[in-house]
Short mmCIF file of C-alpha atoms and ligand atoms in Angstrom, two decimals:
data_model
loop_
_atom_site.label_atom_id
_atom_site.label_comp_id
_atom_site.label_asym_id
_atom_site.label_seq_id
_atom_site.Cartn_x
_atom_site.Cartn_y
_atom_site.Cartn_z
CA UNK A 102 100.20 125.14 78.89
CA UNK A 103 103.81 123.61 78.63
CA UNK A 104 104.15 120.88 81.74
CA UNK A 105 107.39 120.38 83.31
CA UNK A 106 108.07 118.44 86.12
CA UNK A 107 110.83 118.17 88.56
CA UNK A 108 111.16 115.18 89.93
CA UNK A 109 113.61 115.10 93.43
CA UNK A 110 114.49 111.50 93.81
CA UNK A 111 115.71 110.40 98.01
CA UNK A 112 118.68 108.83 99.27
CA UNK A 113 116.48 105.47 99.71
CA UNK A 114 115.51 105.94 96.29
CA UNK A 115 118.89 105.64 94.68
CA UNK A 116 120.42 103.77 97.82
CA UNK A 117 121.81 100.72 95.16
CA UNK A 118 121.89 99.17 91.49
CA UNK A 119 118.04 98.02 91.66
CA UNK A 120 116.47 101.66 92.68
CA UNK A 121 118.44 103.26 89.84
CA UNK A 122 116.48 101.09 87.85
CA UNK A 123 113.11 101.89 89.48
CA UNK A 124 114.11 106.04 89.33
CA UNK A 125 114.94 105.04 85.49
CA UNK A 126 111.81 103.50 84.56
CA UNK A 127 109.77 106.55 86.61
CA UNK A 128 111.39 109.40 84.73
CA UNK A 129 110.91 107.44 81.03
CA UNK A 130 106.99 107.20 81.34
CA UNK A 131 106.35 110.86 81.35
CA UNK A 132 108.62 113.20 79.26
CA UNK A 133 107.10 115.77 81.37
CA UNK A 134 109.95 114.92 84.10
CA UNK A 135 113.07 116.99 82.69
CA UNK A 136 114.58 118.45 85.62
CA UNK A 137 116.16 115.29 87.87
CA UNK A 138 117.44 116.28 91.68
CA UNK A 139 118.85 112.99 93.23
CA UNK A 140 120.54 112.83 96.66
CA UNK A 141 122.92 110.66 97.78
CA UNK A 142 122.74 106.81 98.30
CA UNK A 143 120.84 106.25 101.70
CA UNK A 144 120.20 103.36 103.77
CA UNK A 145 119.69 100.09 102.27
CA UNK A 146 118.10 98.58 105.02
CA UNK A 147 117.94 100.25 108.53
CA UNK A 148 121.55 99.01 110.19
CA UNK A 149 122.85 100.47 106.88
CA UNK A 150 124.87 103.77 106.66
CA UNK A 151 123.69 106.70 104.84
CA UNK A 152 126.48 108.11 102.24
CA UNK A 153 126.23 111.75 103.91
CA UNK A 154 126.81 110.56 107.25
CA UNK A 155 129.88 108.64 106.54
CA UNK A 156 131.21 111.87 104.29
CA UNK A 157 131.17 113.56 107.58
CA UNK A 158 132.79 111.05 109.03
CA UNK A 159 135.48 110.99 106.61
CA UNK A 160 135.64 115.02 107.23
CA UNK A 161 136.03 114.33 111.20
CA UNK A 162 138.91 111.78 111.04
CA UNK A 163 141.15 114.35 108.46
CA UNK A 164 140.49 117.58 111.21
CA UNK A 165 141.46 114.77 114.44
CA UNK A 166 144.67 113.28 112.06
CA UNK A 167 143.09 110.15 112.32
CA UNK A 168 143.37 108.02 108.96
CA UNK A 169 140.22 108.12 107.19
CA UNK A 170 140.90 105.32 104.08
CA UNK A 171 138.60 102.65 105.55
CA UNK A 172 136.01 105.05 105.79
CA UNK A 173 136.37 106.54 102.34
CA UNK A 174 136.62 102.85 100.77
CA UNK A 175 133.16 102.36 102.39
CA UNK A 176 131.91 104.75 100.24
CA UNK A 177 133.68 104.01 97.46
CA UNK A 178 132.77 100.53 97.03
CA UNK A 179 128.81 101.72 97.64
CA UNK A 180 129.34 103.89 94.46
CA UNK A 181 131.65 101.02 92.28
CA UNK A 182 128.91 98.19 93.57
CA UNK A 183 126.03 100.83 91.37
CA UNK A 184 127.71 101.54 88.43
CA UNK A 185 129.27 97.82 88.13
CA UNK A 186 125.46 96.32 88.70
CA UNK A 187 124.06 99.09 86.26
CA UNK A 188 126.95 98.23 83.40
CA UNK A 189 125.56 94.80 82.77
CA UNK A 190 122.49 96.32 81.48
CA UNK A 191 123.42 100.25 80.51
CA UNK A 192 126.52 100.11 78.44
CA UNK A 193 126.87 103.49 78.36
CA UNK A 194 127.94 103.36 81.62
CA UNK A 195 131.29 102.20 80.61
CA UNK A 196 131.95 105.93 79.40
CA UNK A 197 131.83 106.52 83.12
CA UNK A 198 134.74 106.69 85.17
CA UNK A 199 134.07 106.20 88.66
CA UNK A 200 137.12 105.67 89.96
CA UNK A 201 139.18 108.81 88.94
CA UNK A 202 135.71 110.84 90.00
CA UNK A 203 135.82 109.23 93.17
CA UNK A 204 140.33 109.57 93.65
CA UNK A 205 139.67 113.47 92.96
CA UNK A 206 137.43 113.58 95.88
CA UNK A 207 139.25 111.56 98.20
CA UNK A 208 142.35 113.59 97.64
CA UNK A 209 140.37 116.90 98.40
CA UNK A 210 138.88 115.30 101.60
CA UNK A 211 142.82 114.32 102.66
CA UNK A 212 144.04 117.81 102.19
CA UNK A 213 141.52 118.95 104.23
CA UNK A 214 138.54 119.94 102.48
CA UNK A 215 135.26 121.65 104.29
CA UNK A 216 133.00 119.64 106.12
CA UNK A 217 129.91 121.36 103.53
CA UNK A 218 132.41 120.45 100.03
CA UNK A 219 132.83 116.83 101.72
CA UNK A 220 129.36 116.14 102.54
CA UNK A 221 128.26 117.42 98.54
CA UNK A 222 129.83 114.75 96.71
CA UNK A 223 127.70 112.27 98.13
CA UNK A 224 125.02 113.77 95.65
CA UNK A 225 127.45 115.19 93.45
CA UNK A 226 128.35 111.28 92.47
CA UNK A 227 125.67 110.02 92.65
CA UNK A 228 124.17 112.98 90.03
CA UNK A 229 126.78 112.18 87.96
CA UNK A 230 125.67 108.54 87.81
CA UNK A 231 122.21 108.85 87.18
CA UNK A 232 122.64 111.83 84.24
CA UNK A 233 124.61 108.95 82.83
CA UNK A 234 122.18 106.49 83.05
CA UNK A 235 119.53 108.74 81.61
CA UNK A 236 121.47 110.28 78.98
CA UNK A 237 120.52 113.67 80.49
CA UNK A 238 123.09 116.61 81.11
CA UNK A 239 124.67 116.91 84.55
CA UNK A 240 124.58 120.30 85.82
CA UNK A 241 126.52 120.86 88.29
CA UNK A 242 124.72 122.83 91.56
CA UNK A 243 127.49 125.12 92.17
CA UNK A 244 126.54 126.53 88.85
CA UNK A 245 122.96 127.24 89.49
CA UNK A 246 122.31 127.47 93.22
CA UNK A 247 124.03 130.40 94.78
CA UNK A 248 123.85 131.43 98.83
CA UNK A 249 125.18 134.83 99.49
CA UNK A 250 128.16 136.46 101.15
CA UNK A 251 126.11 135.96 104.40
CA UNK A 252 125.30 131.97 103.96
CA UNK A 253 121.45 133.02 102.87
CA UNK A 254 120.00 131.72 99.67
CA UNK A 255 120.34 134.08 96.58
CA UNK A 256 117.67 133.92 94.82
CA UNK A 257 117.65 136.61 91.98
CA UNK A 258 121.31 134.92 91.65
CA UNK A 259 120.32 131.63 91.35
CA UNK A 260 116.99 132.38 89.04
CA UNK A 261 119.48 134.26 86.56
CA UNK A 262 122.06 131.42 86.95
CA UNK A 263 119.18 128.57 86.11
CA UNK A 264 118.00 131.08 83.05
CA UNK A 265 121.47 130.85 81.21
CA UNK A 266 122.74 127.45 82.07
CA UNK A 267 119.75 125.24 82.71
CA UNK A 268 116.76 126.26 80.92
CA UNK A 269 118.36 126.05 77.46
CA UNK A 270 119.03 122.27 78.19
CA UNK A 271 116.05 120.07 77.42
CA UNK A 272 116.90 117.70 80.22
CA UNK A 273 118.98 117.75 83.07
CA UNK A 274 120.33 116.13 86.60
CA UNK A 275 121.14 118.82 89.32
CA UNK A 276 122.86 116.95 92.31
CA UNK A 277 120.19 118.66 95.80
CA UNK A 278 121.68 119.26 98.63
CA UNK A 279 124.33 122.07 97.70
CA UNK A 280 125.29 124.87 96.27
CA UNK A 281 128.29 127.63 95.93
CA UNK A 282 128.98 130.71 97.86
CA UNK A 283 130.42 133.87 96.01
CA UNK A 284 133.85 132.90 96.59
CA UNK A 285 132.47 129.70 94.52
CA UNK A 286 133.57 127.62 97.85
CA UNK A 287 130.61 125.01 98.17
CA UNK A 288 127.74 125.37 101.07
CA UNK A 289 125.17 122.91 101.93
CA UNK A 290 121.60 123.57 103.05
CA UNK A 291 120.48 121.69 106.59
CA UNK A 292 120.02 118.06 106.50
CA UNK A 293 117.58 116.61 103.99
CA UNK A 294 118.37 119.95 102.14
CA UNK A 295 117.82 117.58 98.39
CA UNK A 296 114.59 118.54 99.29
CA UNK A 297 115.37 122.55 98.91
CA UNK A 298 117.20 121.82 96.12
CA UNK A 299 114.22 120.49 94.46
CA UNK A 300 111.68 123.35 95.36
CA UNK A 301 114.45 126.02 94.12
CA UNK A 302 114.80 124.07 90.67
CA UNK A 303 110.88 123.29 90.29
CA UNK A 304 110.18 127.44 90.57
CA UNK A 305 113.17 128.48 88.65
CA UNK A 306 112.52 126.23 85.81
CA UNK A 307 108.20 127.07 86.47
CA UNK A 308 107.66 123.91 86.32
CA UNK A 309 103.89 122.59 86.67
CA UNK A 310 104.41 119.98 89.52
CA UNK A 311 107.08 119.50 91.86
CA UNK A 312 107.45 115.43 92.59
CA UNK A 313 109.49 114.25 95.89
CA UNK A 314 109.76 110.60 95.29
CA UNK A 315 110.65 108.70 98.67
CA UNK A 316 110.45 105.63 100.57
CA UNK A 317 106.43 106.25 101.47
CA UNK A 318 103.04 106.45 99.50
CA UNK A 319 102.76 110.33 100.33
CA UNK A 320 102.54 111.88 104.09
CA UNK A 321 100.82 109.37 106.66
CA UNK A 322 98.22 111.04 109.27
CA UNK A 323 100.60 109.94 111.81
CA UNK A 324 104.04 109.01 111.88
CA UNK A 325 104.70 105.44 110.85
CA UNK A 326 106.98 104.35 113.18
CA UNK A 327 104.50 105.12 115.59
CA UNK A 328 101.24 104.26 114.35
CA UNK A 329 101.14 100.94 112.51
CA UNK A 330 99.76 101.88 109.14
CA UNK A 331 98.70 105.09 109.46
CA UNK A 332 96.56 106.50 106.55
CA UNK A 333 98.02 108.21 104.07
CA UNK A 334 96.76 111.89 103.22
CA UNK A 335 95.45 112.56 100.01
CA UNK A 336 95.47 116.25 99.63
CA UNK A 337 96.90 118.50 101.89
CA UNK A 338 97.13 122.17 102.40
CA UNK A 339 100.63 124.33 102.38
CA UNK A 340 99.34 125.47 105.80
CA UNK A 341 98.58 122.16 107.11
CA UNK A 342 102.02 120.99 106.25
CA UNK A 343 104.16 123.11 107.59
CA UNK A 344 102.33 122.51 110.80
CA UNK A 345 102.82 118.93 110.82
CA UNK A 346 106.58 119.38 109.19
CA UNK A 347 107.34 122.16 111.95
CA UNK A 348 105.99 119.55 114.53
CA UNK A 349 108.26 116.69 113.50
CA UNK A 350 106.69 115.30 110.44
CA UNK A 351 109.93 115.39 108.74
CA UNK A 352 109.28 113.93 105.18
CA UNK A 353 109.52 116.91 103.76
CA UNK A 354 112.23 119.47 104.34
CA UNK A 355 110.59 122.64 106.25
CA UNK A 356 111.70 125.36 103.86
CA UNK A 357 111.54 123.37 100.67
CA UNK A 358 107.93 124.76 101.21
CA UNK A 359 108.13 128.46 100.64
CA UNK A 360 109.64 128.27 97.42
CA UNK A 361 107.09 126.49 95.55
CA UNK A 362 104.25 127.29 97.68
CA UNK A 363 105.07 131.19 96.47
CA UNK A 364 104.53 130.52 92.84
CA UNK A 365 101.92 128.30 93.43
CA UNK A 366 103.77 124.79 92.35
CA UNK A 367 101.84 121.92 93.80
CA UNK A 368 104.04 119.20 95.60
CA UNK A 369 103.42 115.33 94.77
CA UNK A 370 104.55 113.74 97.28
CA UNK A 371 105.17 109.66 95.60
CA UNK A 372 106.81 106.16 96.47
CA UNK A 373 109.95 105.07 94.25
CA UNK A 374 108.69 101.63 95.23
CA UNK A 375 104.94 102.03 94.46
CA UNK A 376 105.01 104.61 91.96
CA UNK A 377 101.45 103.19 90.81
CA UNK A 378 100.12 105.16 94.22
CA UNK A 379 98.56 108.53 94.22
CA UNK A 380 100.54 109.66 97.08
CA UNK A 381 100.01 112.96 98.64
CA UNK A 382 99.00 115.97 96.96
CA UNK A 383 100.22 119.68 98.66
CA UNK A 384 98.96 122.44 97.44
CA UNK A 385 97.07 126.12 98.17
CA UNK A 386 94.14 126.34 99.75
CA UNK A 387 92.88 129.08 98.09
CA UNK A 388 91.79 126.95 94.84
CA UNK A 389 89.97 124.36 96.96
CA UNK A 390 86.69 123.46 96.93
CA UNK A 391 86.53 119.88 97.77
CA UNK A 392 85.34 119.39 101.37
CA UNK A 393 87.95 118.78 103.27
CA UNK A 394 88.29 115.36 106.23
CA UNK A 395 87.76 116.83 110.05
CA UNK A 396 91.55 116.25 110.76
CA UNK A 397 94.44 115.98 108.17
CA UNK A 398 97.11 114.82 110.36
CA UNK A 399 99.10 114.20 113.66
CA UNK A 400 102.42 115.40 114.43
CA UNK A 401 104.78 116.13 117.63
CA UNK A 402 107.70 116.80 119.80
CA UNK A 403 110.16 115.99 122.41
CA UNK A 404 112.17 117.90 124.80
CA UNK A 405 109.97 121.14 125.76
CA UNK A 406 110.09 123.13 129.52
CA UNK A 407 106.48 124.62 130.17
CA UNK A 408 106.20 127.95 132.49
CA UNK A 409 103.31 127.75 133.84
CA UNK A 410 102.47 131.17 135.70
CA UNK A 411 99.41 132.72 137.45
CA UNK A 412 98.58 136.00 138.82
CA UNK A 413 95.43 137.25 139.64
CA UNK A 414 94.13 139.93 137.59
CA UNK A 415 96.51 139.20 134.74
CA UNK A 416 94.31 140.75 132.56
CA UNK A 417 93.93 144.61 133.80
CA UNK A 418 97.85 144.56 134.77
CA UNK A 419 99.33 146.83 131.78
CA UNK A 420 103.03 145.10 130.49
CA UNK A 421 102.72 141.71 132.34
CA UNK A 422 103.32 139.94 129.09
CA UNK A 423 106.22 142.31 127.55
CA UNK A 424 107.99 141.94 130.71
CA UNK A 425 108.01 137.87 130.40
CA UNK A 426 109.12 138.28 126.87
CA UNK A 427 111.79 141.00 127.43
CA UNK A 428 112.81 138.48 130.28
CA UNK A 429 113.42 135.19 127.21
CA UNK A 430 114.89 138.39 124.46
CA UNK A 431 117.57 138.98 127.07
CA UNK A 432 118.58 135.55 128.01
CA UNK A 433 118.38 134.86 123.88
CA UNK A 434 115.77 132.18 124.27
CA UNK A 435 113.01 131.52 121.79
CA UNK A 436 109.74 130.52 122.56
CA UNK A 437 107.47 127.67 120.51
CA UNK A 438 104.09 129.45 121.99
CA UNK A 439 102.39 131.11 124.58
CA UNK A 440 98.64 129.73 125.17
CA UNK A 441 96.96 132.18 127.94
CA UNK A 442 94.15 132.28 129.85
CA UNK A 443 92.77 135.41 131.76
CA UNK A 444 94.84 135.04 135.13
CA UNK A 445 97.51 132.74 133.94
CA UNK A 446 99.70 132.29 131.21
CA UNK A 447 102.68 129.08 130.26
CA UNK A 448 105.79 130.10 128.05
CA UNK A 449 106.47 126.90 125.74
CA UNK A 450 110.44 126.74 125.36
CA UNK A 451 112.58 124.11 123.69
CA UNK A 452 114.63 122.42 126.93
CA UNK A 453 118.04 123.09 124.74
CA UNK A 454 117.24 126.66 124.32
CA UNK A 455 116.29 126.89 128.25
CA UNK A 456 118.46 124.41 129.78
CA UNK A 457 121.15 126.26 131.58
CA UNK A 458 119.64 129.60 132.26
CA UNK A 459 115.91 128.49 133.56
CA UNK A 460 116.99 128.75 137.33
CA UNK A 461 117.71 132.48 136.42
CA UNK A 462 115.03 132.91 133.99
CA UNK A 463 112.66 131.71 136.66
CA UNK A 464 114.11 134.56 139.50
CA UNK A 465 114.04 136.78 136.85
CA UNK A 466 110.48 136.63 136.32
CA UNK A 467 109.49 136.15 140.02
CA UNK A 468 111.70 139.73 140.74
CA UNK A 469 109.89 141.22 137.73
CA UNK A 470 106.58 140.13 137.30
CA UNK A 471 105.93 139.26 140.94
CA UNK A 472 103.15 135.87 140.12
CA UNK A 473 100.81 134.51 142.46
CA UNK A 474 102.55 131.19 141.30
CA UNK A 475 105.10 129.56 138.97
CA UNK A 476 105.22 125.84 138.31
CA UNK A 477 108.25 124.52 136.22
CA UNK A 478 107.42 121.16 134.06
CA UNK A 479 110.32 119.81 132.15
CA UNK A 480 110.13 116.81 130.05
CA UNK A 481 107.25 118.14 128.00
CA UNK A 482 106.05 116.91 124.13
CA UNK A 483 104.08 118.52 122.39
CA UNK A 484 101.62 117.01 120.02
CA UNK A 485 99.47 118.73 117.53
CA UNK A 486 96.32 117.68 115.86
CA UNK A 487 96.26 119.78 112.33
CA UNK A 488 93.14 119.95 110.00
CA UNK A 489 91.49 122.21 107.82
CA UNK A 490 88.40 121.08 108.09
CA UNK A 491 88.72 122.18 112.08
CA UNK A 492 86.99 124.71 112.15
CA UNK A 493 83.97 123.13 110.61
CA UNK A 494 83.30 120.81 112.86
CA UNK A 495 82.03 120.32 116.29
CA UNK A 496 83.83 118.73 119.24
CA UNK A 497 87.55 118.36 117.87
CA UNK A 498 88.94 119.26 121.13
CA UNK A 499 86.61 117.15 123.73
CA UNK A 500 87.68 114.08 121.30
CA UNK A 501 91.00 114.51 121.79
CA UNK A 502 90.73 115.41 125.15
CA UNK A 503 88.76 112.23 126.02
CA UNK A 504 91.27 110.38 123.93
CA UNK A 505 93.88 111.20 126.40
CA UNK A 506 92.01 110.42 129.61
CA UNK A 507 91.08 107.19 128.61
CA UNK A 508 94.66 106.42 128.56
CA UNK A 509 95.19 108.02 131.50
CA UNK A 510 97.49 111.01 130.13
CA UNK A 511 97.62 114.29 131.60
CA UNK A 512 97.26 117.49 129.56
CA UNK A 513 99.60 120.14 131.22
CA UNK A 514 99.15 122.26 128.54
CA UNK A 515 96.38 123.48 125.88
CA UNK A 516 96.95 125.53 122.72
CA UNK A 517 94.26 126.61 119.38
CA UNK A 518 95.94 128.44 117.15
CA UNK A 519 94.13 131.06 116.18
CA UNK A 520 94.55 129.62 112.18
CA UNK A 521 92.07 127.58 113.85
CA UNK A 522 93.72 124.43 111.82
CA UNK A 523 95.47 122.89 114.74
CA UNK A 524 95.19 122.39 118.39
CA UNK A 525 98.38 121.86 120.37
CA UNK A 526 98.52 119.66 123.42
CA UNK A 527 101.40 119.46 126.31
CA UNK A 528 101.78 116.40 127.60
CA UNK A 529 104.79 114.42 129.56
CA UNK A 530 107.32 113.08 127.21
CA UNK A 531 107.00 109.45 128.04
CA UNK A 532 103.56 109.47 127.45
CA UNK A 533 104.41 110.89 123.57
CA UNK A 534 103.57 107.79 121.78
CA UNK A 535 100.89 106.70 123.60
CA UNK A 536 99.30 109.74 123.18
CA UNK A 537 99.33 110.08 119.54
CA UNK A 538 98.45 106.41 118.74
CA UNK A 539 95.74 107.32 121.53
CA UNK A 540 94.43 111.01 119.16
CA UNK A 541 94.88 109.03 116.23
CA UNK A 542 92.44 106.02 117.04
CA UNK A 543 90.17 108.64 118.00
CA UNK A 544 89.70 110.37 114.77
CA UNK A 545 90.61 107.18 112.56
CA UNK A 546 88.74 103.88 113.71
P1 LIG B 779 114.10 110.79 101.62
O1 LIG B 779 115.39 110.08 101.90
O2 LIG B 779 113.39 110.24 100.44
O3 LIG B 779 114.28 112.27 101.56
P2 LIG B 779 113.06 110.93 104.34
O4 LIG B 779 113.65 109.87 105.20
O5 LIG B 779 113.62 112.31 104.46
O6 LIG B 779 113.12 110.43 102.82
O7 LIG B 779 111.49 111.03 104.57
C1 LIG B 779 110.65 109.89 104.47
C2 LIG B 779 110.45 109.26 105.85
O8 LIG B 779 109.71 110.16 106.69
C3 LIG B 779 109.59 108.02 105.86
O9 LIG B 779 110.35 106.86 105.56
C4 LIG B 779 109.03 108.00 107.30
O10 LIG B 779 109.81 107.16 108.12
C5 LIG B 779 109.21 109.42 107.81
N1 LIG B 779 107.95 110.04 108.29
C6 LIG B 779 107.82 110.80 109.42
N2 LIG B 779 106.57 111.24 109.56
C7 LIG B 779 105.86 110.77 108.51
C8 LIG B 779 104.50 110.90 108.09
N3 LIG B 779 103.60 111.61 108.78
N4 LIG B 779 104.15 110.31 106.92
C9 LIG B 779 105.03 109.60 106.19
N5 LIG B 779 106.33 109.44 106.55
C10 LIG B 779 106.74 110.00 107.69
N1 LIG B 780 122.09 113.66 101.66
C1 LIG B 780 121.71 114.79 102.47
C2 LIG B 780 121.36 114.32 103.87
O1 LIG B 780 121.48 113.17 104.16
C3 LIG B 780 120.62 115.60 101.85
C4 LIG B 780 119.33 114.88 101.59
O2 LIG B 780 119.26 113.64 101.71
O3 LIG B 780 118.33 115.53 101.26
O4 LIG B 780 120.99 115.13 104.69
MG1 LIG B 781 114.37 113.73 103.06
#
């Protein structure tokens, strides 16, 4: 069979001159990697500003009538500093003229272009650039990725779109991060939405592999910032990922999952800087067979309120639990989860989703559900321990339990999904990194 490979390329990985250079020399040993998605210039080094952010800047000064030149020149001199650095070497960079590009946009930003059109050209230019540089053809998102009238995605639009203008090219840059509306105004995904772009292009093009080249040798079992050189994972499940990416893991993009996980793309995730490393593999489980480590990963979150309620004989009282939940549908909040026990049960809510309304909430569900007791924690993380290998093995949960006492943490909360791949643990939000550098030594050392 035919491989193809799109390869999505971060904003660290095209942040200046020298990373061009790297994402050139990546793409040019395997012809296999036609279909290019770069995003737009990110931090050099960590005081550094990311292109996007200042676009939005640029966007905010022009809706408060503030002047935004100094702001804009910012960015322009990022984007003049790459192509002059890249000229001395690539001629045919010369064709390239980054300054008009880069007057067009700044005039649409003055007369008070969208926030979504503003933020785009930050990979728009920088797609531009690097088609140049690799003598591919630049196609233009708001050709190929189309959201409907409602904001959603369109994907038998887009599929038919990518048929007729992208798979007849041999080669070609697609800018992430955006595409057009049917009014052919441009929309944005979320942030880190290059990521989406990628996925979309990999499974309209059926490519064999989808590549996410970043700033890391593939997803760590822990967050590095917290754990000091965590260990990277090798292979990892769809399942297991969006776990860890729902729980804060956030080097991939949550949804840029579903569209290659569907057609059964695997995801490679590698380092522009070490491209020699394996990185991580994602991919079904379904067509596994190797056997897999006891725990894949670590992952969690800030800023939860936990409802912790008891009433005796819970479990023979008909409704109790559609009550609570009516109770969060009609003050529009949305739960994370709801671990139970016979006589008791805690409703997991996000503290912005809660935060105004949980004195009512809480009267609410006294007046209705009449509990022995209710017991209010706010400041609540929540950490989860994902593997699929779980379920196979013996005393997951006492290790992680133990883990925590030893430091002295208190578990408020306990959750197993019934996936069995993951076990959820509540515990107070200043004891979050503690706590996972405490699980992860467990399971690691
Ligand atoms: P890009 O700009 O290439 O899209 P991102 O910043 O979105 O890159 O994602 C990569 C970053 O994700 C890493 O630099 C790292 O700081 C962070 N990260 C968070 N959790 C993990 C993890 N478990 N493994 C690896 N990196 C992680
Ligand atoms: N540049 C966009 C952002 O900063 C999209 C991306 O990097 O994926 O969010
Ligand atoms: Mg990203």
């Amino acid at each position: 069979m035919e491989s193809i490979i799109t390869a999505k390329f971060g904003g660290s990985s095209l942040a200046e001159a020298g990373q061009f250079e790297k994402v050139k020399n990546i793409i040019e040993s395997d012809p296999n990697r036609r279909y290019v998605v770069p995003s737009a210039p990110g931090k050099r080094f960590s005081s550094d500003y990311k292109i996007t952010d200042l676009l939005y800047l640029c966007h905010a000064h022009v809706q408060q009538g503030i002047p935004f030149n100094d702001v804009f020149d910012i960015i322009a001199a990022r984007y003049k500093e790459i192509v002059a650095c890249l000229i001395l070497k690539h001629k045919e960079l010369k064709e390239l003229d980054i300054d008009s590009i880069l007057n067009v946009i700044k005039k649409d930003i003055g007369s008070g272009a969208s926030a979504d059109y503003t933020a785009s050209r930050g990979e728009y230019v920088n797609g531009i650039i690097l088609a140049k540089l690799l003598g591919y053809e630049f196609v233009d998102a708001s050709e190929i990725i189309f959201f409907n009238k409602h904001g959603v995605f369109d994907t038998v639009k887009t599929q038919a779109a990518v048929k007729e203008k992208l798979l007849c090219k041999e080669r070609a840059v697609i800018p992430g991060f955006y595409g057009a509306m049917p009014d052919g105004s441009i929309k944005t995904f979320s942030r880190g939405g290059s990521d989406v772009t990628g996925a979309i292009i990999a499974r309209c093009t059926s490519s064999t592999l989808y590549e996410n080249w970043t700033d890391v040798s593939g997803f760590m079992m822990a967050d590095p910032r917290i754990v000091s050189n965590p260990k990277p994972i090798d292979t990892i499940t769809y399942r297991e990922l969006r776990e860890l990416s729902y729980m804060g893991a956030t080097v991939l993009h949550e949804e840029s999952v579903f569209p290659v996980r569907e057609a059964g793309i695997p995801i490679n995730i590698k380092n522009t800087n070490k491209p020699e490393d394996k990185g991580t593999l994602i991919f079904d489980d379904t067509n596994c067979s190797e056997k897999p480590s006891t725990i894949t990963g670590i992952a969690g979150k800030k800023d939860f309120t936990v409802i912790a309620i008891e009433k005796h004989l819970m479990n023979i009282e008909r409704g109790f639990c559609r009550k609570l939940l009516a109770i969060l549908e009609q003050n529009e909040i949305h739960f994370e989860c709801m671990p139970s026990g016979i006589d008791s049960v805690s409703l997991v809510v996000e503290d912005k989703s809660i935060a105004s309304k949980l004195d009512d909430v809480i009267e609410e569900i006294k007046r209705q559900c009449k509990p022995d007791a209710i017991e209010v924690y706010p400041n609540m993380a929540l950490i989860a321990t994902v593997g699929r290998g779980m379920s196979r093995s013996k005393g997951i949960a006492a290790t992680i339990f133990t883990s925590l006492a030893k430091e002295q943490i208190n578990i408020r909360m306990i959750n197993q999904g019934s996936s069995e791949i993951n076990i959820i643990v509540g515990i107070e939000t200043d004891d979050f990194e503690k706590a996972i550098r405490a699980i992860y030594s467990a399971f690691v050392n």
